[in-house]
Tab-separated table of C-alpha atoms in Angstrom:
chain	number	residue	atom	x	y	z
A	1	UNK	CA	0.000	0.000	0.000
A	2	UNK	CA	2.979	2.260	0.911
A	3	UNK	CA	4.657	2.007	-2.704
A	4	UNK	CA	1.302	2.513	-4.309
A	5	UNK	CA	1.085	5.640	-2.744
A	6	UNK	CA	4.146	6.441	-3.268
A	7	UNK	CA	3.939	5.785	-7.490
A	8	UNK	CA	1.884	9.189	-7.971
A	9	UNK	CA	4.377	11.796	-7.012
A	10	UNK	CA	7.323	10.232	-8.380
A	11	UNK	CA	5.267	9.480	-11.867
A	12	UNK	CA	5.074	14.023	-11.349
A	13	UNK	CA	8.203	14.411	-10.427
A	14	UNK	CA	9.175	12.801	-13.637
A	15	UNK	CA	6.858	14.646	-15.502
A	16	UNK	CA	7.728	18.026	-14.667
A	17	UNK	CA	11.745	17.045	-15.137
A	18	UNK	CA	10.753	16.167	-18.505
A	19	UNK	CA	8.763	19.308	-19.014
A	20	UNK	CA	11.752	21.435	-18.173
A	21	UNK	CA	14.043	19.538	-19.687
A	22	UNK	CA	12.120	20.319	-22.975
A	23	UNK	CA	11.683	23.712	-22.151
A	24	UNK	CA	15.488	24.215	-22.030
A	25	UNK	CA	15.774	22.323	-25.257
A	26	UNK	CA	13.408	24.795	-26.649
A	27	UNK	CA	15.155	28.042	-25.115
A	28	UNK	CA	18.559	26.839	-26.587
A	29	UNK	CA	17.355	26.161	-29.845
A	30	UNK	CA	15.409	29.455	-30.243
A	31	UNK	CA	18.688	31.192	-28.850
A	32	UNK	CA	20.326	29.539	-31.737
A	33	UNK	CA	17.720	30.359	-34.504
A	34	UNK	CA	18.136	34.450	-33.042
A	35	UNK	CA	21.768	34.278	-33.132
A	36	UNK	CA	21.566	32.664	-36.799
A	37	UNK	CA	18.906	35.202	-37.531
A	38	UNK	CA	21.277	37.792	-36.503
A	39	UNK	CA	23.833	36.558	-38.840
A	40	UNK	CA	21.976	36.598	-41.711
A	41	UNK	CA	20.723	39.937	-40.957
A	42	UNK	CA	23.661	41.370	-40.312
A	43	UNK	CA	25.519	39.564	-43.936
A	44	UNK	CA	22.377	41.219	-45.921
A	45	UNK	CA	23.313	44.609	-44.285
A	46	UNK	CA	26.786	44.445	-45.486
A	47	UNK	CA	25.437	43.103	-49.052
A	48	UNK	CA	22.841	45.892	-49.398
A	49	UNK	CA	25.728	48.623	-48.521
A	50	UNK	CA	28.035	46.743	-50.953
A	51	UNK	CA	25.428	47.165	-53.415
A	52	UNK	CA	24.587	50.589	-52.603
A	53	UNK	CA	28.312	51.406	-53.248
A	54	UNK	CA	28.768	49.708	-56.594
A	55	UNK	CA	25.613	51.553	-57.852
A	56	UNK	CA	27.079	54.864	-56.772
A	57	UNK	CA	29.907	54.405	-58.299
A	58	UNK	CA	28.042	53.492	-61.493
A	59	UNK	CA	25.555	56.067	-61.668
A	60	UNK	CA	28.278	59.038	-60.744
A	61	UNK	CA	31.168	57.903	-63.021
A	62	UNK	CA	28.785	56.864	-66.140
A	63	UNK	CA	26.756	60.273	-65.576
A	64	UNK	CA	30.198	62.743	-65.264
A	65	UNK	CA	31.837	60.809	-68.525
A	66	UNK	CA	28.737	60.546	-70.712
A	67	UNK	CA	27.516	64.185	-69.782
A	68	UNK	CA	31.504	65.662	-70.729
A	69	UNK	CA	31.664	63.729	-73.774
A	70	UNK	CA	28.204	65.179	-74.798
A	71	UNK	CA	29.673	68.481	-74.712
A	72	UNK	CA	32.798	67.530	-76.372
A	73	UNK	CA	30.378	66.013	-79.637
A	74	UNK	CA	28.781	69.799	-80.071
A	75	UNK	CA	31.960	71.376	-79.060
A	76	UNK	CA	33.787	69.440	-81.808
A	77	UNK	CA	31.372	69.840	-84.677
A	78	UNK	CA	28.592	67.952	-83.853
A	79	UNK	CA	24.490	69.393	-84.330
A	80	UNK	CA	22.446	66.509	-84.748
A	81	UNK	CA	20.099	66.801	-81.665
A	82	UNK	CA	18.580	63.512	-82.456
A	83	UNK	CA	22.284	61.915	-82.789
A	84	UNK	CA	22.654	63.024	-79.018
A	85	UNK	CA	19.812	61.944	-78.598
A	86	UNK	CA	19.495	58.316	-79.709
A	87	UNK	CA	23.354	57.509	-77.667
A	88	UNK	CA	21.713	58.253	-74.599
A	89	UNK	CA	19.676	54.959	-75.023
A	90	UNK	CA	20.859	52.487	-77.696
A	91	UNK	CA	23.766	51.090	-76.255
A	92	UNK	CA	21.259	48.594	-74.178
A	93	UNK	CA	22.644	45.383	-75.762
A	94	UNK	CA	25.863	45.831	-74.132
A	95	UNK	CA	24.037	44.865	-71.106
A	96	UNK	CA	22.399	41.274	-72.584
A	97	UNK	CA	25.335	39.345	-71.431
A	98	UNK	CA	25.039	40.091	-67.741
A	99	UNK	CA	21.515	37.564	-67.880
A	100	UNK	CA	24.225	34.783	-68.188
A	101	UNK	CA	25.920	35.683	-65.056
A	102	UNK	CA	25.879	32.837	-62.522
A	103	UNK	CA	24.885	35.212	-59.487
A	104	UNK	CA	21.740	36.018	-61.946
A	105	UNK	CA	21.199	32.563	-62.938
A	106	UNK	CA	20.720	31.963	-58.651
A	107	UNK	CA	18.690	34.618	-58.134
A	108	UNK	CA	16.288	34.202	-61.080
A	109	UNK	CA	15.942	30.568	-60.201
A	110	UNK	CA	14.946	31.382	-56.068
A	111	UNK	CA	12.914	34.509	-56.437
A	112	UNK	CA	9.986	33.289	-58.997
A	113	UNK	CA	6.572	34.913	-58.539
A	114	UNK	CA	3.419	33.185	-58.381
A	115	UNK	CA	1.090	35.480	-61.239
A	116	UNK	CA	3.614	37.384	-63.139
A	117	UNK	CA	1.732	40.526	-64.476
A	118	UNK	CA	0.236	40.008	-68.110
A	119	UNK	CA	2.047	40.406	-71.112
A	120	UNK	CA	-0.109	43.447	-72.073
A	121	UNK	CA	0.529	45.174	-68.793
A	122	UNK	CA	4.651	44.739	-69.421
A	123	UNK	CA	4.369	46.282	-72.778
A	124	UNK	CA	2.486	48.803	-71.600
A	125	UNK	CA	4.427	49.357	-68.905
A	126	UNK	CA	7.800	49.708	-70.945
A	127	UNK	CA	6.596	51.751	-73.423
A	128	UNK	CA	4.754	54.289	-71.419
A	129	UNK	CA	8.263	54.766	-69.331
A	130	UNK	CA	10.411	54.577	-72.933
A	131	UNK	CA	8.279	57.282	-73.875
A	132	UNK	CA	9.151	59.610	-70.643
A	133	UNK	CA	12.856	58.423	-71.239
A	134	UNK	CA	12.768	59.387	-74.934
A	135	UNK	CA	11.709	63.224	-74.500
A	136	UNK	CA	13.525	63.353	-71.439
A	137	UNK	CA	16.502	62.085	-73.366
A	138	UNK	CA	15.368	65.171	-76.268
A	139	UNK	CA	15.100	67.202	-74.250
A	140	UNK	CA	18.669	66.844	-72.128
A	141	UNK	CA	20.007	67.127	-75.208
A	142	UNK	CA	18.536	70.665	-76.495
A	143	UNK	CA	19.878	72.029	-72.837
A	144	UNK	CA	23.106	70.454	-73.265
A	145	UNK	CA	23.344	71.987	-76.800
A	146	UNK	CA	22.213	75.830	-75.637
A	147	UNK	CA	23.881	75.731	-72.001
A	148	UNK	CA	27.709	75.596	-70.775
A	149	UNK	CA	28.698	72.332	-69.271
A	150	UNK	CA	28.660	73.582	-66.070
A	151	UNK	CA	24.912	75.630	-65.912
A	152	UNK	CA	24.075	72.589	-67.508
A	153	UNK	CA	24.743	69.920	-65.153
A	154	UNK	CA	24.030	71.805	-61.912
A	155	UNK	CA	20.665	73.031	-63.361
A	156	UNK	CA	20.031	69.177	-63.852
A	157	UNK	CA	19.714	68.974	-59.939
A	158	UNK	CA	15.850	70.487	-59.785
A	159	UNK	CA	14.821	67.004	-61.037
A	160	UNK	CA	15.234	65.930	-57.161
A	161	UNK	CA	12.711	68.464	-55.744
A	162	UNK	CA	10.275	67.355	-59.100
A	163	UNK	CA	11.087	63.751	-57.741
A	164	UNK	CA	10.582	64.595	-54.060
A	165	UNK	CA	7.177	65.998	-54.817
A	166	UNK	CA	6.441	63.200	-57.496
A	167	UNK	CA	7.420	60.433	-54.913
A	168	UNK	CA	5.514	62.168	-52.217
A	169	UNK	CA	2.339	61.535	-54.259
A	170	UNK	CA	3.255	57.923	-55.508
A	171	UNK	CA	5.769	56.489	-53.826
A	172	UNK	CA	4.912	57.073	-49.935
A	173	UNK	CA	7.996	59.219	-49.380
A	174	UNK	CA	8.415	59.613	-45.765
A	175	UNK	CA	9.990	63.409	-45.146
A	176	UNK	CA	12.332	63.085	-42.250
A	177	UNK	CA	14.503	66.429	-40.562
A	178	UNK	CA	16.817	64.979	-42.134
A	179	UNK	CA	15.710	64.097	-45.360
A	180	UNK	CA	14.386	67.312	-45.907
A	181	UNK	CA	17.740	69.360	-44.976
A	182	UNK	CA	19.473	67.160	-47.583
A	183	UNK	CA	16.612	68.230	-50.011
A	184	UNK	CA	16.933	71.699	-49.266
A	185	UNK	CA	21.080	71.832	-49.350
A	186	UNK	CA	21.334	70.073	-52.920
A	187	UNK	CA	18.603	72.342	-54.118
A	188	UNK	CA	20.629	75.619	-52.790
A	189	UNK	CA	23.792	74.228	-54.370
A	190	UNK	CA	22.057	74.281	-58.094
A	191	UNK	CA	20.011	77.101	-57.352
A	192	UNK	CA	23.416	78.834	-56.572
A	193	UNK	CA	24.463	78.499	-59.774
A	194	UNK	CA	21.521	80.513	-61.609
A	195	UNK	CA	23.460	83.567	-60.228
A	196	UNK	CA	27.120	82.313	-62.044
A	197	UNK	CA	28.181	84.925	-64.616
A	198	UNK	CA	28.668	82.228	-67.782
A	199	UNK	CA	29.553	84.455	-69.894
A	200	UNK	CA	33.159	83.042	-69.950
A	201	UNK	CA	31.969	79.387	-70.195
A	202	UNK	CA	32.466	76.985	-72.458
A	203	UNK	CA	29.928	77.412	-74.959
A	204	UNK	CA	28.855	81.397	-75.378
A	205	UNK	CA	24.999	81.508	-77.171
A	206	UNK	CA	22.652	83.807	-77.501
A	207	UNK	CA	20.327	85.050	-74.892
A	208	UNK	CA	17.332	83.118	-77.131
A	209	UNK	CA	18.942	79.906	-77.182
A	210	UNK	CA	19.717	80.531	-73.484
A	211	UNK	CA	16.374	80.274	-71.565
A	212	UNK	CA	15.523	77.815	-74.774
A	213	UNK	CA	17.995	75.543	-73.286
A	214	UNK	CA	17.102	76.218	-69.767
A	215	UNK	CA	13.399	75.440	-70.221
A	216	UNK	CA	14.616	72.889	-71.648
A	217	UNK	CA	16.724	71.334	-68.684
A	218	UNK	CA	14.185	72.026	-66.714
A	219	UNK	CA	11.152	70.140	-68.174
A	220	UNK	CA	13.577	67.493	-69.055
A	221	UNK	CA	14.350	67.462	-65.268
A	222	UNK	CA	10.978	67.283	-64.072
A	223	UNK	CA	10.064	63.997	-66.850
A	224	UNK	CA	13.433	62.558	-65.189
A	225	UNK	CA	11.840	62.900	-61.881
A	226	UNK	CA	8.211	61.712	-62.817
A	227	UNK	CA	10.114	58.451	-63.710
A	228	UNK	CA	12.187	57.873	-61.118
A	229	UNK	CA	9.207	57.707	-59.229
A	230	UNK	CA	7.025	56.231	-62.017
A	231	UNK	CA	9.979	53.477	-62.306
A	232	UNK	CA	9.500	52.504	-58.251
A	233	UNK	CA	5.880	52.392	-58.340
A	234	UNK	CA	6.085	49.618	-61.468
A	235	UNK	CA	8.870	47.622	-58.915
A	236	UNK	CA	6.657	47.492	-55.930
A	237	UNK	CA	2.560	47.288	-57.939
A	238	UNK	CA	3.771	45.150	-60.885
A	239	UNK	CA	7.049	43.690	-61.214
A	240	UNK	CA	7.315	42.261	-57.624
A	241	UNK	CA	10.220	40.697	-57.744
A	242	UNK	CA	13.222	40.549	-55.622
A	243	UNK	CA	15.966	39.627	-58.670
A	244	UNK	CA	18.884	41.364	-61.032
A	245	UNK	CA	16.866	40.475	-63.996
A	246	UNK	CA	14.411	43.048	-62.857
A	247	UNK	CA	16.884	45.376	-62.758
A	248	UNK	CA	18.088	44.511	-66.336
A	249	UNK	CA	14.837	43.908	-67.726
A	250	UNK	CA	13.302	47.545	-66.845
A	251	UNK	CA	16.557	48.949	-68.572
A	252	UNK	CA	16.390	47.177	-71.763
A	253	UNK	CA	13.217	47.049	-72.431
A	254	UNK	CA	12.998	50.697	-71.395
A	255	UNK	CA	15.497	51.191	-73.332
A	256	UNK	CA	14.472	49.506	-76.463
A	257	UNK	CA	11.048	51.463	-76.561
A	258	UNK	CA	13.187	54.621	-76.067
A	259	UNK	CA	15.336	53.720	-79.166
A	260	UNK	CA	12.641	53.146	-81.707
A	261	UNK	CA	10.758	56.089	-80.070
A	262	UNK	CA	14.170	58.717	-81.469
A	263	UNK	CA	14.878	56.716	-84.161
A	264	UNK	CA	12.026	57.464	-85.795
A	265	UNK	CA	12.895	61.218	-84.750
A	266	UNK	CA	15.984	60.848	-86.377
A	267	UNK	CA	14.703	59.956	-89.835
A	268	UNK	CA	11.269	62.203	-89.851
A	269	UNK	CA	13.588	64.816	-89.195
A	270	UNK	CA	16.180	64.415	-92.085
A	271	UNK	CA	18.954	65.147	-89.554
A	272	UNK	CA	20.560	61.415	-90.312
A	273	UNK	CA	21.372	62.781	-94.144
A	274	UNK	CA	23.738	64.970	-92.865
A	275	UNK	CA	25.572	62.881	-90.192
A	276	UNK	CA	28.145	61.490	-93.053
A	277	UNK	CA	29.004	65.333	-93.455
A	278	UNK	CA	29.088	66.030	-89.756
A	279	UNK	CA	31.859	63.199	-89.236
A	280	UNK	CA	33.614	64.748	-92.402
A	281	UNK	CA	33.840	67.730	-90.700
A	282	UNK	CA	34.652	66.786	-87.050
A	283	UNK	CA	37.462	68.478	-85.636
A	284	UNK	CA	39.173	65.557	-84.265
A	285	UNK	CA	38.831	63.123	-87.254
A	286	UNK	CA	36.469	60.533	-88.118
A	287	UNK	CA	37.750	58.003	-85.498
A	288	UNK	CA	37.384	60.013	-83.020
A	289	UNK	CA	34.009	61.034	-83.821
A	290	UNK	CA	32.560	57.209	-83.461
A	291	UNK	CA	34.806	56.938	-80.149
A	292	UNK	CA	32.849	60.301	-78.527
A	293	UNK	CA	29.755	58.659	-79.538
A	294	UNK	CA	30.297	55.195	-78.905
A	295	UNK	CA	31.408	56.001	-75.327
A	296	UNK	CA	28.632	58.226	-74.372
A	297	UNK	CA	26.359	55.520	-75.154
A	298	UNK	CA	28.496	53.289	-72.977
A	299	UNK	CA	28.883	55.727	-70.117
A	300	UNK	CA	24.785	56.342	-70.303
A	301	UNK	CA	24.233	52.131	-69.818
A	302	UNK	CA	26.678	52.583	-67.017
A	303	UNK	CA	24.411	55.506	-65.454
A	304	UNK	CA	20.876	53.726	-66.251
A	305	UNK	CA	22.758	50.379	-64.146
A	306	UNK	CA	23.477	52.354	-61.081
A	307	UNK	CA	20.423	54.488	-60.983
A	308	UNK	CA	18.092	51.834	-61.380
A	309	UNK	CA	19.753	49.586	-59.065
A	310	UNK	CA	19.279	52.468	-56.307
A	311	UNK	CA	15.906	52.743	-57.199
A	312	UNK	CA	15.955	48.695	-56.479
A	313	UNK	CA	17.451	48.650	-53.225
A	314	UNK	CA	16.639	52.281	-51.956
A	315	UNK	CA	14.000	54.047	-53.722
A	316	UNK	CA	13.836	56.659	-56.251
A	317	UNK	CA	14.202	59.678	-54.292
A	318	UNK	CA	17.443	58.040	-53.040
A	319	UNK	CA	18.654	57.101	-56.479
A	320	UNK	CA	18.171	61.392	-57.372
A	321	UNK	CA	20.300	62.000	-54.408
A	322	UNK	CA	23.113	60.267	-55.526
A	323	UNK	CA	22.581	61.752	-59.462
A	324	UNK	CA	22.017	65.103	-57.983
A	325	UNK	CA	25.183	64.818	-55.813
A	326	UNK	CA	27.237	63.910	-59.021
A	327	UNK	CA	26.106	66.809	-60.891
A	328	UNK	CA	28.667	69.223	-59.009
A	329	UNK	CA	31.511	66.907	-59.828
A	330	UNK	CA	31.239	67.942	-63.801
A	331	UNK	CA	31.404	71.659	-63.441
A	332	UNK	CA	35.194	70.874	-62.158
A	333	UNK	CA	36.098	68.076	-65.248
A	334	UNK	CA	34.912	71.018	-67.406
A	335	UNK	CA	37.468	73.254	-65.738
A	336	UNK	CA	39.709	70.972	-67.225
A	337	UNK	CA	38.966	70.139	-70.415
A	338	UNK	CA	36.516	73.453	-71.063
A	339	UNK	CA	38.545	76.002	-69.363
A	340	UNK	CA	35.114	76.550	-67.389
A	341	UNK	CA	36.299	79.031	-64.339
A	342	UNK	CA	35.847	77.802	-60.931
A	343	UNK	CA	34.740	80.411	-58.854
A	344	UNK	CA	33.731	80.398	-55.163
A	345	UNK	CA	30.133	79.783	-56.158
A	346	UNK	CA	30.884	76.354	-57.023
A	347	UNK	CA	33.129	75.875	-54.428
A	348	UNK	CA	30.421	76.386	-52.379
A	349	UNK	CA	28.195	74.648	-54.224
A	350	UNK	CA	29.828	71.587	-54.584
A	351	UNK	CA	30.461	71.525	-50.429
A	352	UNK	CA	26.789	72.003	-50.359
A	353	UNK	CA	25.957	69.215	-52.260
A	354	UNK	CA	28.506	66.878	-50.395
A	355	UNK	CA	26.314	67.986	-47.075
A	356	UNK	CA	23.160	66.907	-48.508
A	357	UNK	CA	24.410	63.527	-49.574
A	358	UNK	CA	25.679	63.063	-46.043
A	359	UNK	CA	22.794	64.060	-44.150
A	360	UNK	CA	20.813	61.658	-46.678
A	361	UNK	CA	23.140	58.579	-46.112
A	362	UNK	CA	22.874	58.966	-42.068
A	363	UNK	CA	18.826	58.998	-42.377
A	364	UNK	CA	19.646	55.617	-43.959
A	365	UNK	CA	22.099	54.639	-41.572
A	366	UNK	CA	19.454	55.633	-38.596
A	367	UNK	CA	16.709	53.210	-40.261
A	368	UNK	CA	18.495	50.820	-41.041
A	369	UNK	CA	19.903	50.605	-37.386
A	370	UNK	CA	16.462	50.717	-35.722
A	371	UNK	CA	15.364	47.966	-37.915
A	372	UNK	CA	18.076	45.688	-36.727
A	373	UNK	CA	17.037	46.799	-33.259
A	374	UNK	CA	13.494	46.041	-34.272
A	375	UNK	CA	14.407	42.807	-35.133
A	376	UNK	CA	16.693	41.632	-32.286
């Protein structure tokens, strides 16, 4: 009778060992899973800065070379608007081989979507943006044609308060303190420049051609900014995918639109009869005529890589920052090779422009640290 009474509380004491045995099984295995989860976190951090870099890099160096070498082609000899026109977008296939790469071939294969928009929507979708990037592209040119180098390129930087407002309305832009003083120091360094005497630029014109090539920039600068933030929306409501070959795809196909859009420009507008005679008469020879244009064509593709990969990983207003923090860096190249004075306006405006870009970055640095916090 003793032992039978006895059975029970052993038979719970066993019971409850067992329960906290498993409990401590559990805690140590969710400790793990955190600390993994940390890992992993932390590895796509570094990835998504790596990223962020190689972008930068891309959208600054292919936008300073491409937007120099433009003004070199009209300095040179060259008039064909719808020549500069057309490089801006058709060197796309230069880009085909990256869909072989094996890091594409991984990430294609892992990040597959269940319903894929509709063929009609794609097209659609391409064209309607080729079409922006076509007058845009027009546009850009006209300004670049009318304008010294320098007015030029720093005027290009009101296409991030036309993209701040655009991707207020479509994009869900956020305005932090410091968002906004980045917004408001890149837009005083270009606005600086509207009081530079150009008179000894690069590129004397009329006063008629002047503000022709300013409205010019500017329109051109508000269609760059309407698809910036045009080109986000399609990544987050149609697209929805997490892959390089989105990246690639909304640049080629972009691109192609874009290209048949000016070539048909080109022809209407009986400028391609006289392009034989324009490379005749190029200052620095024939070779070096295909060379100018080849490579602005090349450093464009560069550019569209880097600011659409921003757009990718950041957003659009982000990928503006970094163009509109590049623009600065021309006006001294063209000291260089234009003889373009650099006065204390620049100066100032270029140090300007570095300050924005900081104060931007840190805002990213900020959220991305609270959502590691977030997650821990």
């Amino acid at each position: 009778m003793v032992k039978m009474k006895m059975d029970p509380p052993r038979a719970k004491i066993k019971l409850l060992l067992a329960e906290d045995e498993k409990l401590n099984e559990d805690s140590v295995e969710q400790q793990t899973n955190g600390n993994q989860s940390t890992t992993i976190t932390q590895q796509r951090t570094y990835k998504w800065w790596l990223l962020m870099t190689i972008y930068t890099f891309f959208l600054l160096s292919g936008q300073s070379v491409a937007t120099l070498l433009g003004r070199l082609y009209y300095d040179k000899g060259g008039n064909s608007k719808w020549l500069a026109t057309i490089v801006q977008v058709v060197g796309f296939p230069i880009l085909i081989p990256l869909y072989y790469l094996p890091s594409y071939k991984s990430s294609h294969t892992s990040n597959i979507i269940t319903n894929p928009p509709s063929l009609l929507v794609l097209s659609g979708m391409y064209f309607g943006l080729g079409l922006l990037l076509a007058a845009g592209c027009l546009l850009y040119s006209v300004g670049l044609l009318y304008l010294p180098v320098s007015t030029y390129s720093l005027i290009c930087a009101s296409q991030l308060a036309f993209n701040a407002l655009f991707s207020f309305f479509f994009n869900s832009q956020k305005f932090t303190p410091f968002i906004i003083n980045s917004l408001v120091l890149l837009t005083i360094s270009s606005t600086l420049l509207v009081f530079q005497n150009d008179s000894s630029g690069s590129t004397p014109v009329p006063r008629a051609k002047y503000v022709i090539g300013f409205v010019c920039t500017v329109a051109a600068s508000a269609g760059y900014g309407l698809m910036l933030s045009l080109t986000q929306l399609c990544f987050q409501k149609i697209l929805k995918k997490q892959t390089f070959k989105a990246v690639l795809d909304m640049i080629i196909y972009q691109s192609s639109a874009a290209t048949l859009m000016i070539s048909v420009g080109l022809f209407a507008s009986g400028e391609w009869k006289s392009l034989g005679e324009e490379m005749e008469g190029f200052k620095l020879g024939k070779s070096a005529y295909v060379n100018v244009l080849v490579w602005i064509a090349v450093g464009w593709q560069v550019f569209s890589i880097g600011a659409v990969g921003l757009i990718f990983e950041a957003s659009s207003l982000f990928s503006n920052v970094i163009s509109t923090l590049g623009l600065p860096i021309v006006p001294v190249f063209a000291m260089v090779f234009f003889h373009d004075p650099m006065t204390g306006i620049k100066v100032i405006s270029m140090l300007l422009a570095i300050w924005g870009f900081v104060s931007y970055v840190y805002q990213h640095y900020l959220d991305d640290r609270n959502s590691d916090t977030g997650k821990l």
